Short mmCIF file of C-alpha atoms in Angstrom, two decimals:
data_model
loop_
_atom_site.label_atom_id
_atom_site.label_comp_id
_atom_site.label_asym_id
_atom_site.label_seq_id
_atom_site.Cartn_x
_atom_site.Cartn_y
_atom_site.Cartn_z
CA LEU S 1 102.76 77.18 -135.36
CA LYS S 2 99.99 75.01 -134.81
CA VAL S 3 96.94 74.00 -136.20
CA ARG S 4 93.84 72.45 -134.32
CA VAL S 5 90.39 72.00 -135.85
CA VAL S 6 88.07 72.00 -132.73
CA ARG S 7 84.23 71.08 -133.81
CA SER S 8 81.79 74.07 -132.97
CA SER S 9 78.98 72.91 -133.39
CA PRO S 10 77.73 70.87 -131.25
CA PRO S 11 80.74 72.45 -129.56
CA SER S 12 83.64 70.14 -128.55
CA SER S 13 85.31 70.48 -125.16
CA GLN S 14 88.16 72.00 -127.02
CA PHE S 15 85.96 74.81 -128.59
CA LYS S 16 84.06 75.10 -125.50
CA ALA S 17 87.49 75.72 -123.50
CA THR S 18 89.36 78.24 -126.28
CA PHE S 19 85.18 79.79 -126.40
CA GLN S 20 86.56 83.21 -124.27
CA GLU S 21 90.54 83.75 -125.98
CA SER S 22 89.09 82.94 -129.60
CA TYR S 23 86.28 85.62 -128.99
CA GLN S 24 88.62 88.39 -128.01
CA VAL S 25 90.60 88.07 -131.26
CA TYR S 26 87.26 87.82 -133.02
CA LYS S 27 86.40 91.21 -131.30
CA ARG S 28 89.95 92.72 -131.87
CA TYR S 29 89.77 91.12 -135.58
CA GLN S 30 86.20 93.18 -136.19
CA MET S 31 87.09 96.56 -134.16
CA VAL S 32 90.39 97.00 -135.63
CA ILE S 33 90.01 95.70 -139.47
CA HIS S 34 86.38 96.17 -139.87
CA LYS S 35 86.48 99.68 -137.94
CA ASP S 36 83.67 97.92 -135.75
CA PRO S 37 82.68 100.48 -132.43
CA PRO S 38 83.58 97.95 -129.06
CA ASP S 39 79.28 97.27 -128.12
CA LYS S 40 78.97 95.95 -131.93
CA PRO S 41 81.47 92.52 -131.38
CA THR S 42 79.01 91.01 -128.82
CA ILE S 43 79.35 87.19 -127.69
CA ASN S 44 75.67 87.08 -129.01
CA GLN S 45 76.05 88.09 -132.74
CA PHE S 46 80.03 85.68 -132.06
CA THR S 47 77.37 82.62 -131.71
CA ARG S 48 75.21 83.35 -134.35
CA PHE S 49 77.75 84.25 -137.12
CA LEU S 50 80.39 81.84 -136.67
CA CYS S 51 79.83 79.50 -133.89
CA ASP S 52 76.04 78.03 -134.21
CA SER S 53 76.19 75.75 -138.01
CA PRO S 54 71.96 74.30 -139.98
CA LEU S 55 74.98 71.14 -140.57
CA GLU S 56 74.71 68.23 -138.32
CA ALA S 57 77.78 66.49 -136.87
CA GLU S 58 78.42 62.72 -138.70
CA ASN S 59 81.33 60.69 -137.61
CA ALA S 60 81.71 58.25 -140.74
CA PRO S 61 83.90 55.39 -141.30
CA ASN S 62 85.85 56.79 -143.74
CA GLY S 63 85.51 60.39 -143.32
CA PRO S 64 88.37 62.53 -141.87
CA ASP S 65 89.09 61.95 -137.71
CA CYS S 66 87.63 64.71 -137.30
CA GLY S 67 84.45 63.94 -138.88
CA TYR S 68 82.04 65.71 -140.85
CA GLY S 69 80.78 69.31 -140.00
CA SER S 70 81.06 72.63 -139.10
CA PHE S 71 84.90 73.74 -137.25
CA HIS S 72 87.16 76.53 -136.08
CA GLN S 73 90.48 75.81 -137.39
CA GLN S 74 92.51 77.25 -135.15
CA TYR S 75 95.76 79.11 -135.19
CA TRP S 76 98.13 79.02 -132.64
CA LEU S 77 101.18 80.70 -131.72
CA ASP S 78 103.41 80.63 -128.45
CA GLY S 79 100.50 79.42 -126.33
CA LYS S 80 97.97 82.01 -127.76
CA ILE S 81 95.43 81.56 -130.48
CA ILE S 82 96.23 84.17 -132.99
CA ALA S 83 93.78 83.27 -136.15
CA VAL S 84 90.75 81.13 -136.60
CA GLY S 85 89.59 80.23 -140.40
CA VAL S 86 85.77 78.83 -139.64
CA ILE S 87 85.15 76.45 -142.08
CA ASP S 88 82.71 72.97 -142.92
CA ILE S 89 84.14 69.81 -143.27
CA LEU S 90 81.58 67.90 -146.00
CA PRO S 91 82.39 64.32 -147.68
CA TYR S 92 83.22 66.79 -150.78
CA CYS S 93 84.89 69.54 -150.05
CA VAL S 94 86.26 72.16 -147.09
CA SER S 95 84.26 74.91 -146.83
CA SER S 96 85.68 78.33 -145.61
CA VAL S 97 82.99 80.48 -144.34
CA TYR S 98 85.28 83.24 -142.01
CA LEU S 99 88.94 83.41 -141.09
CA TYR S 100 89.11 86.26 -138.01
CA TYR S 101 92.60 87.00 -137.00
CA ASP S 102 94.52 89.04 -134.61
CA PRO S 103 95.94 92.26 -136.30
CA ASP S 104 99.22 92.19 -134.63
CA TYR S 105 99.97 89.12 -136.90
CA SER S 106 98.55 90.92 -140.02
CA PHE S 107 102.12 90.55 -141.16
CA LEU S 108 102.10 86.83 -142.04
CA SER S 109 99.12 86.91 -144.04
CA LEU S 110 97.41 83.60 -142.39
CA GLY S 111 94.50 84.54 -145.19
CA VAL S 112 96.55 84.02 -147.68
CA TYR S 113 98.28 80.60 -145.50
CA SER S 114 94.55 79.64 -144.27
CA ALA S 115 93.54 79.27 -148.63
CA LEU S 116 96.39 77.31 -149.53
CA ARG S 117 96.47 75.06 -146.37
#
């Protein structure tokens, strides 16, 4: 299991490169876990809900390497994204906004793992 933190707002090149794969995991999660119909979890809804952010990106000299702002914490297994934690990294805390995962991997309890991490 590898964890990669990619800036979602403004979108980094890594975020853009993995956007479709991340969206497909979200769409499947919403349909299986929350019983959304296939046409409800649209790209626009996903972007508004979990990608757009009012936070401004900041790279403070004494801050974390990734900087402050909004990120997607991607969980990779065997070369594919199996979960994404949507987080805001702030000077004195990390705020967990949402976590979604591939339902095939629910046995891994990735929400618990993410919270503990």
